[in-house]
XYZ file of C-alpha atoms in Angstrom:
483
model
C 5.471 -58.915 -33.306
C 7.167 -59.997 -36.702
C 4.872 -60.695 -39.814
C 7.028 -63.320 -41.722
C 6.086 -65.176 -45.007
C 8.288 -68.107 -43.826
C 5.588 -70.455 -42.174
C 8.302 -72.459 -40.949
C 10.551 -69.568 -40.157
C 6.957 -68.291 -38.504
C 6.379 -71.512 -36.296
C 10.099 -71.729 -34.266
C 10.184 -68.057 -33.615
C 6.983 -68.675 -31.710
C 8.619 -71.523 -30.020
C 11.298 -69.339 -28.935
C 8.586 -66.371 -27.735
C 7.482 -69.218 -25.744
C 10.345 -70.531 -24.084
C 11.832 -67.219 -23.693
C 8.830 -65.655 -22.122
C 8.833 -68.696 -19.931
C 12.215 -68.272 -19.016
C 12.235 -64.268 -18.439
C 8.921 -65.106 -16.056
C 11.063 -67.744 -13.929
C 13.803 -65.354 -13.153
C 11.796 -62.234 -12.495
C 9.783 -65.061 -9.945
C 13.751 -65.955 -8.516
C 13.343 -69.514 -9.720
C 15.786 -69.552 -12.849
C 16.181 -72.939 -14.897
C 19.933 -73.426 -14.773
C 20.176 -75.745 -16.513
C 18.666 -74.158 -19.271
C 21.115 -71.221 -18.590
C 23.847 -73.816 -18.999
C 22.456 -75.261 -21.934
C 22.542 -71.599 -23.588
C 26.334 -70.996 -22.110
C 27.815 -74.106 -24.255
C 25.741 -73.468 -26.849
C 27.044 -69.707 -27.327
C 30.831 -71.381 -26.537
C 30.200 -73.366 -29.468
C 29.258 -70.699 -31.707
C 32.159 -68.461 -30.912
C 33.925 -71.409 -31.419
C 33.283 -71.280 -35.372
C 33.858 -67.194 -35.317
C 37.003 -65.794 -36.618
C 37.112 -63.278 -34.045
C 37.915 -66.295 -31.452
C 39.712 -68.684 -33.719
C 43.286 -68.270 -32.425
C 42.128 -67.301 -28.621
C 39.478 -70.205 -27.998
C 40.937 -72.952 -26.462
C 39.539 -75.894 -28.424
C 39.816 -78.250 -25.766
C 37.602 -76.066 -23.865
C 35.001 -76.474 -26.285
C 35.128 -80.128 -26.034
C 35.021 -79.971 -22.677
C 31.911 -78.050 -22.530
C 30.212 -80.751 -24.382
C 30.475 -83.238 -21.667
C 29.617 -80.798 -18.624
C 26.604 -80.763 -16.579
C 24.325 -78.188 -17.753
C 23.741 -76.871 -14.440
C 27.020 -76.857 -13.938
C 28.811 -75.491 -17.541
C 28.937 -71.817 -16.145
C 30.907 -72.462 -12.771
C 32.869 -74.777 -14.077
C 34.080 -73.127 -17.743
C 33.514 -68.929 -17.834
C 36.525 -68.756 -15.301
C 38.771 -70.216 -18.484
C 37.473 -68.176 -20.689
C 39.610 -65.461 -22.249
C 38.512 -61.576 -21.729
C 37.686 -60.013 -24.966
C 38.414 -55.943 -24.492
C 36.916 -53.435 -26.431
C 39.540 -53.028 -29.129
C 39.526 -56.091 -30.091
C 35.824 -56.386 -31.174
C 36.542 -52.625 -32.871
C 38.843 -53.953 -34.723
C 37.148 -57.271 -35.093
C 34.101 -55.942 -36.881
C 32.510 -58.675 -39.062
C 34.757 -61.715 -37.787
C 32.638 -61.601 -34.952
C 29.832 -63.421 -37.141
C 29.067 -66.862 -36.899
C 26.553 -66.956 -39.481
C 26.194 -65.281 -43.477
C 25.069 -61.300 -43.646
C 21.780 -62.724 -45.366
C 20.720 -64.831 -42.147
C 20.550 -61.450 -40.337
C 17.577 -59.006 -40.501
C 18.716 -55.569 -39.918
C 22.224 -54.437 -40.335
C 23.203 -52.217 -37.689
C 26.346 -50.276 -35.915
C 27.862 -48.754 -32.360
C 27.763 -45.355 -32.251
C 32.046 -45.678 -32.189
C 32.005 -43.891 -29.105
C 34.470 -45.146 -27.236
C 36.486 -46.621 -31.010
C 35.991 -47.734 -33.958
C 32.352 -48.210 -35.048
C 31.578 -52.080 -34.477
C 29.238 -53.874 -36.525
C 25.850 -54.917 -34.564
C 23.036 -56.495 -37.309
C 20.269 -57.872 -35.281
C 19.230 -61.283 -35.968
C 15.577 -62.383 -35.518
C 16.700 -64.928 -32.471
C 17.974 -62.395 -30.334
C 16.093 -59.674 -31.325
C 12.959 -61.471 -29.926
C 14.731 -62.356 -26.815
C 15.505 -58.333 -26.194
C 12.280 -57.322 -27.122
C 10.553 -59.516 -24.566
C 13.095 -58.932 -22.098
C 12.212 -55.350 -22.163
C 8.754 -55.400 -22.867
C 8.184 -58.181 -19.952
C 9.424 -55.043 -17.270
C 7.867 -52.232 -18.771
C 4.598 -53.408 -19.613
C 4.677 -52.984 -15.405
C 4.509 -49.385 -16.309
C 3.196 -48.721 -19.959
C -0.178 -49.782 -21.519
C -1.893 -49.766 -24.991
C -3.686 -46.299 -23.891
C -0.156 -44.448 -23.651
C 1.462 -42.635 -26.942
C 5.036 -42.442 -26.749
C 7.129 -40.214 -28.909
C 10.874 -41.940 -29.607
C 12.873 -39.027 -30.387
C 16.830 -41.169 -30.974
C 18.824 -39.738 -33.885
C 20.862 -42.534 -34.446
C 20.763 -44.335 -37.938
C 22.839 -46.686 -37.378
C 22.622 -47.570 -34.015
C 19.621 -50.367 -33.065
C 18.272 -48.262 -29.909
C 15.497 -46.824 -32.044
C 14.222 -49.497 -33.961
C 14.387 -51.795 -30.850
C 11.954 -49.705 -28.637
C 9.956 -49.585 -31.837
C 9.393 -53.415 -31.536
C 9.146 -53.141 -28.213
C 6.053 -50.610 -27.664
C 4.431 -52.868 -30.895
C 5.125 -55.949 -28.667
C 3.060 -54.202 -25.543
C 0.811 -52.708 -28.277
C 1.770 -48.885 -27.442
C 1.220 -46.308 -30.517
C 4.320 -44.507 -31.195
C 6.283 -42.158 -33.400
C 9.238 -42.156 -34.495
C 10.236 -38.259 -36.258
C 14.027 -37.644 -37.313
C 15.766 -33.596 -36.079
C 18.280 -32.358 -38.226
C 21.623 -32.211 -35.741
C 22.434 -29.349 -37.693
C 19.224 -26.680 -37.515
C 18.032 -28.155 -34.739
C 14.214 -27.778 -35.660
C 11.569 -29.296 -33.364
C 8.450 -27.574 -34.545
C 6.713 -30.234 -36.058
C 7.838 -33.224 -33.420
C 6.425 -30.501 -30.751
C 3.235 -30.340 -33.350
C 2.983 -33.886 -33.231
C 3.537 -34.131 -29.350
C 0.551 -31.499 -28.559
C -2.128 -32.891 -31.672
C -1.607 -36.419 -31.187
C -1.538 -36.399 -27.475
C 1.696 -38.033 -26.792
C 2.463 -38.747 -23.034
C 5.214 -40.887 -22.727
C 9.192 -39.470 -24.412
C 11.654 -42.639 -25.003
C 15.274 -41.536 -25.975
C 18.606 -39.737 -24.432
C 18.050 -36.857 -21.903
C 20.286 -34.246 -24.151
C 17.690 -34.620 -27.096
C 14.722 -34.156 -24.688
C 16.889 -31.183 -23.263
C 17.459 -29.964 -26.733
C 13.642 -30.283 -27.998
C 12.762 -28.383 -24.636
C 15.653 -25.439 -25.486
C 14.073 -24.895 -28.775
C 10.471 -24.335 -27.156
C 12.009 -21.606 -24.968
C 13.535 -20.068 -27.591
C 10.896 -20.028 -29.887
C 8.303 -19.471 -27.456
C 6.570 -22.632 -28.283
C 4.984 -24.519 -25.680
C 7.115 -26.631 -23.197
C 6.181 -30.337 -24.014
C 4.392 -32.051 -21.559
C 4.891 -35.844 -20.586
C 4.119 -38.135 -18.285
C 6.612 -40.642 -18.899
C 10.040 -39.680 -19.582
C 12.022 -42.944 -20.563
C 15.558 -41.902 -20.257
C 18.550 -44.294 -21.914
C 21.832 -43.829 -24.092
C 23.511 -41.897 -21.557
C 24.583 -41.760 -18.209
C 21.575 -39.768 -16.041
C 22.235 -39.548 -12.681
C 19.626 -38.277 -9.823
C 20.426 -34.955 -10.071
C 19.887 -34.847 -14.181
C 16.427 -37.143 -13.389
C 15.511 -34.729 -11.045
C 15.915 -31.358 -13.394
C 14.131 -33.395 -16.068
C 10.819 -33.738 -13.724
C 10.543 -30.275 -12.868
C 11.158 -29.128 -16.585
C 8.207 -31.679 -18.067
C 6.137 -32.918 -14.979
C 6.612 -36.198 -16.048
C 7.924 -39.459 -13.504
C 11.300 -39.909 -15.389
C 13.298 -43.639 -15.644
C 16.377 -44.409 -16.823
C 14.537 -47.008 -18.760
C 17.263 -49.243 -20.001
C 21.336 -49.850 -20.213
C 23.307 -51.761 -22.567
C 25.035 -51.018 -26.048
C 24.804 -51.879 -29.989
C 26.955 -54.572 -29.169
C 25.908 -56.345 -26.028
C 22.109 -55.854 -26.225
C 20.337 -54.296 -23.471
C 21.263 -55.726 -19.943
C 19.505 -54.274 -17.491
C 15.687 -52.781 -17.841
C 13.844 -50.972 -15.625
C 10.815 -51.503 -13.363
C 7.787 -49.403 -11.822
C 10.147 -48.723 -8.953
C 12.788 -46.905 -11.266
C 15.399 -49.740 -10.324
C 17.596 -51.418 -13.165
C 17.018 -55.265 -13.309
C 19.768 -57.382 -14.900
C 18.615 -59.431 -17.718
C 20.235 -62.662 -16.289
C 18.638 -64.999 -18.506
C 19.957 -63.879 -21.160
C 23.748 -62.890 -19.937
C 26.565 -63.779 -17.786
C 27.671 -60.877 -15.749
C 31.103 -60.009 -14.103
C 32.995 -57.676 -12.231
C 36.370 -56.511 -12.506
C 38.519 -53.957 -10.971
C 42.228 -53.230 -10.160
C 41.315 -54.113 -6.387
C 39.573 -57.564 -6.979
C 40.140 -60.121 -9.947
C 37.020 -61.172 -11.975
C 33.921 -62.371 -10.023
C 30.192 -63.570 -10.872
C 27.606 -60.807 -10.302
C 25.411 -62.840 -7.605
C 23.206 -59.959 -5.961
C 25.429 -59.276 -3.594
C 26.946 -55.122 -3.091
C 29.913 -55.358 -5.105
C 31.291 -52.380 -7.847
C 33.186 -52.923 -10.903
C 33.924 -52.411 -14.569
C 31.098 -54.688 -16.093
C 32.328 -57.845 -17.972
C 29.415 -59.262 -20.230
C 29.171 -63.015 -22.220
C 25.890 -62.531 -23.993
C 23.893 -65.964 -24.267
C 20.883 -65.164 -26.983
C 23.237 -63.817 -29.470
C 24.308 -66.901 -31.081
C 25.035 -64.970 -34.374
C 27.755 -62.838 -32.965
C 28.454 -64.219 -29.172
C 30.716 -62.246 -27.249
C 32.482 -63.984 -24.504
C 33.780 -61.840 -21.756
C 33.561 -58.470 -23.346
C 35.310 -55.572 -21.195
C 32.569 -52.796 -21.258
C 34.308 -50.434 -20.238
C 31.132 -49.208 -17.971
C 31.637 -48.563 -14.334
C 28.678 -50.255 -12.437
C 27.408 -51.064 -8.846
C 25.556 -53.771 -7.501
C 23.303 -52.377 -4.857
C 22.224 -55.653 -3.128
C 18.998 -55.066 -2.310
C 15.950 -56.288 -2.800
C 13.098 -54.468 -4.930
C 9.683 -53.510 -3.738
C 8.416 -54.557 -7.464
C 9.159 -58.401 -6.111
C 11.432 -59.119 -9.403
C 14.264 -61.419 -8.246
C 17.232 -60.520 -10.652
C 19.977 -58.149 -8.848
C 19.699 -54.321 -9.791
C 22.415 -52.238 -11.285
C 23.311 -48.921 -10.884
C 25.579 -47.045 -13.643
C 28.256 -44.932 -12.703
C 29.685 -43.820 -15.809
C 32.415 -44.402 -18.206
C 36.088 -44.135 -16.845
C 37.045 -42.074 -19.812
C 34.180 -39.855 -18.401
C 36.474 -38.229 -15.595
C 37.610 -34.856 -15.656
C 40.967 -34.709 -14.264
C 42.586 -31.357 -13.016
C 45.624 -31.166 -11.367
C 44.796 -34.816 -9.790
C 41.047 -33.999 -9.003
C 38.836 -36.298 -10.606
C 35.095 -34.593 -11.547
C 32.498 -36.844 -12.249
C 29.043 -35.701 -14.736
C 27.002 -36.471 -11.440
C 28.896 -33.829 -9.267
C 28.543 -31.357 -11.979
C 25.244 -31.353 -12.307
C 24.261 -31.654 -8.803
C 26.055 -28.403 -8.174
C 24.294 -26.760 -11.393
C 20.352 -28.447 -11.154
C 20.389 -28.695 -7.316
C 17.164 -28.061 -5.344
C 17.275 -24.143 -3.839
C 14.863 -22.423 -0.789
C 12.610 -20.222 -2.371
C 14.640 -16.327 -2.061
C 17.227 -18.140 -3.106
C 19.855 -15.923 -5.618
C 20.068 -18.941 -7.733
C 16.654 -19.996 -8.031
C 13.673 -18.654 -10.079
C 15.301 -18.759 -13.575
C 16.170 -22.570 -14.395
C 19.136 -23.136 -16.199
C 18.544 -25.857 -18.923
C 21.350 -27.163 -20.274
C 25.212 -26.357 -19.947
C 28.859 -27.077 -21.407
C 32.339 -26.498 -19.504
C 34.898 -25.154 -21.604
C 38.753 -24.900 -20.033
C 41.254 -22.917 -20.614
C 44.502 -22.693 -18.649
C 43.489 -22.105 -15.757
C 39.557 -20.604 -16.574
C 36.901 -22.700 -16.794
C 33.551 -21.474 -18.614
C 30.361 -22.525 -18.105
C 27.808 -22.073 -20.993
C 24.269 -22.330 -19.814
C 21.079 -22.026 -21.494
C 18.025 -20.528 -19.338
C 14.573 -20.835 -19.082
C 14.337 -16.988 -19.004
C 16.982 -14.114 -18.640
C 19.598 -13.973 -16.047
C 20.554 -11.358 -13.690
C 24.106 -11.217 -12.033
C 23.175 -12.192 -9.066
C 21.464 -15.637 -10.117
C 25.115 -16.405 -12.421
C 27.008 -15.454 -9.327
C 25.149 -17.371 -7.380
C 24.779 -20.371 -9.863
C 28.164 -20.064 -10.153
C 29.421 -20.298 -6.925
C 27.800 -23.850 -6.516
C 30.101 -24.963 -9.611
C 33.309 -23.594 -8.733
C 33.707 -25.201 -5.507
C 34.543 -28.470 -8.087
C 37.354 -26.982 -8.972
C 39.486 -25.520 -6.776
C 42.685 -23.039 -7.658
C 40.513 -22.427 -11.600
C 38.701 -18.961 -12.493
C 35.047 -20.186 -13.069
C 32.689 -17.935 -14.994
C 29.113 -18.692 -16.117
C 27.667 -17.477 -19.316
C 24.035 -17.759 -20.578
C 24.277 -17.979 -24.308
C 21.077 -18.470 -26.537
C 22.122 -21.662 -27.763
C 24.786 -24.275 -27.016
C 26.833 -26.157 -29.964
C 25.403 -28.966 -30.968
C 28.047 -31.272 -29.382
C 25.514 -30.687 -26.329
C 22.879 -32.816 -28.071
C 25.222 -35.488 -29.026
C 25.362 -37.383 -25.732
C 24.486 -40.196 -26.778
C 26.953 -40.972 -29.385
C 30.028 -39.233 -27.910
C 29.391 -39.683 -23.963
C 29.974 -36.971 -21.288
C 33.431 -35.399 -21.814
C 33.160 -35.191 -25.737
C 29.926 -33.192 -25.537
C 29.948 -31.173 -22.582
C 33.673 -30.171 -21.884
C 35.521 -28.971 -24.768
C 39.447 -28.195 -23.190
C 40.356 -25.335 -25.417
C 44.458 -26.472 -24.130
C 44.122 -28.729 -27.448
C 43.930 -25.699 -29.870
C 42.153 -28.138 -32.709
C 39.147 -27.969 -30.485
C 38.473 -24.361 -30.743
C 36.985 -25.864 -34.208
C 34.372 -27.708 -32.466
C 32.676 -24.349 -31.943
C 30.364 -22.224 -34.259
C 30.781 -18.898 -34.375
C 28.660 -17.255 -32.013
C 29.273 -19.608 -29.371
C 33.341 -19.663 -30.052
C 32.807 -15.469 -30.096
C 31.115 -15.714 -26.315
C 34.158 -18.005 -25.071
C 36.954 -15.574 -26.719
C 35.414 -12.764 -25.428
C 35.019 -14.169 -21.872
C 38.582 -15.516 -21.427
C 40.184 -12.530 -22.665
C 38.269 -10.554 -20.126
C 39.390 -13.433 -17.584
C 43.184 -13.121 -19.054
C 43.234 -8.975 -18.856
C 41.266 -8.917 -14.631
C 44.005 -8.285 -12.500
C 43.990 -11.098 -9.572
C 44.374 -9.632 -6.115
């Protein structure tokens, strides 16, 4: 996986594949060494012992005591005194959450600052071989060396790309890895690349996928066909799974959650369920309802609180998310033992009108949801959207597969509106939607796809033909008498 000149360097990295491949195998099996798991708990409360970012809120006596605990039982009997670490804290952290010297570290990367300040996130070669194999171990259940996979992630500084890279080398999967220009938006030679070189499988964020398939409509190239649609980076619910199918034919998964900063902690399997990577992490719930609680399989919702234990060069001990997550409780029919996850967003990811709280799941079920055939709303697909509000109007711009007749945006519309009740709702097809549509992944939901035109320094955020559609529409909305 890593060609090193560093014999020595060389030989313990393949004593950690070892005895991390080992490991990931026992707890996929539901046998997981706990004491092991212990051993890795003190060991990553010792390093954020000698961190700055915990120097004044790491109890040293803690430390000591960890020392002289049982392995098997360090966990139970320490994460309980540990103090929460919220997401401020490690933005403005940044590099005092280091335990070891820049040079020790292989790539320097960053979070995409979506939710604050950018935080630093260089991956190390000890924990980048424990995410690779954690990864690889669940989709090599679905991939092999005959697949081509086409990562399509525009985000430099963020380790999503380069991570998948390693990871389709570790299962021994050909792949490319082309850069779009945010700004003209040109797919023709990834959608070259796609058709000559046979690629089957897509690995990257639903909006860019969305976006490459826009500009084959649009420039009548042909719509890309996969296989494989490996979904991650933002939230994708069933309904936005679903439209993705019937646009590429492919058997879409939301292949993988986690962030810069935590690493990836759940992956997914052959069955399209989310597997927590519990070998590598100590999960917990929290919620205004419930105090803080072990994630133990058992149904149970929460905002996700994460202490990584293979990232001994910049541990993070209870780290608030900030994610929204359920616990389904169930067992899964691909016989891997570790408890699935299901996302439910971020909370800053909730529309709120006059008290009524819209998630991106009931959006797009209204807008991608499955029609009879004679249907006014079906035939024409609508591709990709963005809700723009305005006193009391809300726009929808959508982006077809073909053109639109009144009676398919009446109809279309109508399935929206009922969302939000007491607003004018008005659907548009426009050619093309800003490019804040494509940016999912690095600004989440709300800060790509609803633009609230109430803060007049968002009116900015649109180029001109779009921003000419939406002043047009709401001053016809603002001059229709209301009866």
């Amino acid at each position: 996986m890593l060609l090193l000149r560093d014999t020595t360097t060389t030989r313990e990295i393949a004593d950690t594949v070892r005895d991390h491949t080992a490991l990931v195998r026992d707890s996929h099996a539901g046998h997981p060494d706990r004491a092991h798991l212990g051993r890795k708990f003190t060991a990553t409360l010792r390093a954020a012992a000698g961190s700055g970012l915990y120097d004044t809120i790491l109890d040293a006596a803690l430390v000591a005591d960890a020392d002289g605990t049982e392995p098997e039982k360090a966990i139970d009997a320490l994460l309980g005194k540990l103090p929460f670490l919220p997401k401020k804290a490690l933005s403005e952290g940044g590099h005092r959450a280091f335990t070891r010297g820049l040079s020790e570290f292989l790539h320097y990367y960053e979070s995409s600052g979506t939710t604050g300040n950018p935080v630093a996130a260089p991956k190390a070669l000890d924990d980048l071989v424990a995410n690779t194999i954690n990864i690889g171990e669940l989709w090599a259940r679905i991939l092999s060396p005959a697949d081509r996979a086409l990562i399509l992630i525009n985000a430099p500084f963020a380790p999503a790309a380069y991570q998948f890279e390693k990871v389709l080398e570790y299962l021994q999967v050909l792949s490319l890895r082309p850069w779009v220009d945010n700004i003209t938006g040109d797919y023709t030679r990834v959608l070259r690349l796609t058709r000559e070189l046979g690629v089957n499988v897509f690995v990257g964020p639903p909006s860019r996928l969305l976006e490459m398939i826009q500009f084959a409509y649009r420039n009548d190239e042909p719509v890309p066909a996969f296989d494989k649609l490996f979904l991650m980076a933002e939230q994708t619910g069933p309904a936005f799974v679903r439209h993705l199918e019937r646009l590429t034919g492919a058997r879409a998964y939301v292949a993988a959650y986690g962030s810069s900063e935590t690493g990836t902690t759940a992956v997914t399997c052959e069955h399209r369920n989310l597997h927590l990577q519990t070998q590598s992490y100590v999960l917990e719930l929290d919620g205004p309802e419930r105090g803080p609680r072990r994630v133990d399989g058992t149904p149970d919702r929460g905002e996700l609180v994460v202490t990584t234990l293979d990232i001994l060069a910049r541990p993070l001990l209870r780290y608030r998310t900030g994610d929204l997550v359920e616990i389904t409780g169930t067992d899964c029919p691909c016989g891997v033992a570790t408890p699935l996850l299901r996302t439910l967003g971020r909370s800053q990811d909730l529309i709120t009108l006059e008290g009524n709280g819209i998630r991106q799941n009931d959006v797009e079920s209204a807008l991608w949801a499955e029609l009879p055939d004679g249907d006014p709303g079906s035939g024409v697909q609508l591709l990709n959207y963005m809700l723009v509000v305005q006193d009391r109007t809300i726009l929808c711009l959508a982006t077809t597969t073909g053109p639109a007749d009144a009676s398919w945006r009446e109809a279309t519309a109508r399935r929206l509106a009922g969302l939000f009740p007491g607003f004018e709702l008005a659907l548009r097809p426009v050619e093309k939607l800003p490019p804040l549509a494509s940016l999912g992944q690095y600004l989440g939901w709300k800060l790509s796809r609803v633009l609230d035109l109430n803060d007049e320094r968002n009116w900015d955020r649109l180029p001109a033909p779009i921003r000419g559609v939406v002043e047009t529409t709401l001053a016809e909305y603002a001059s229709t008498p209301r009866g």
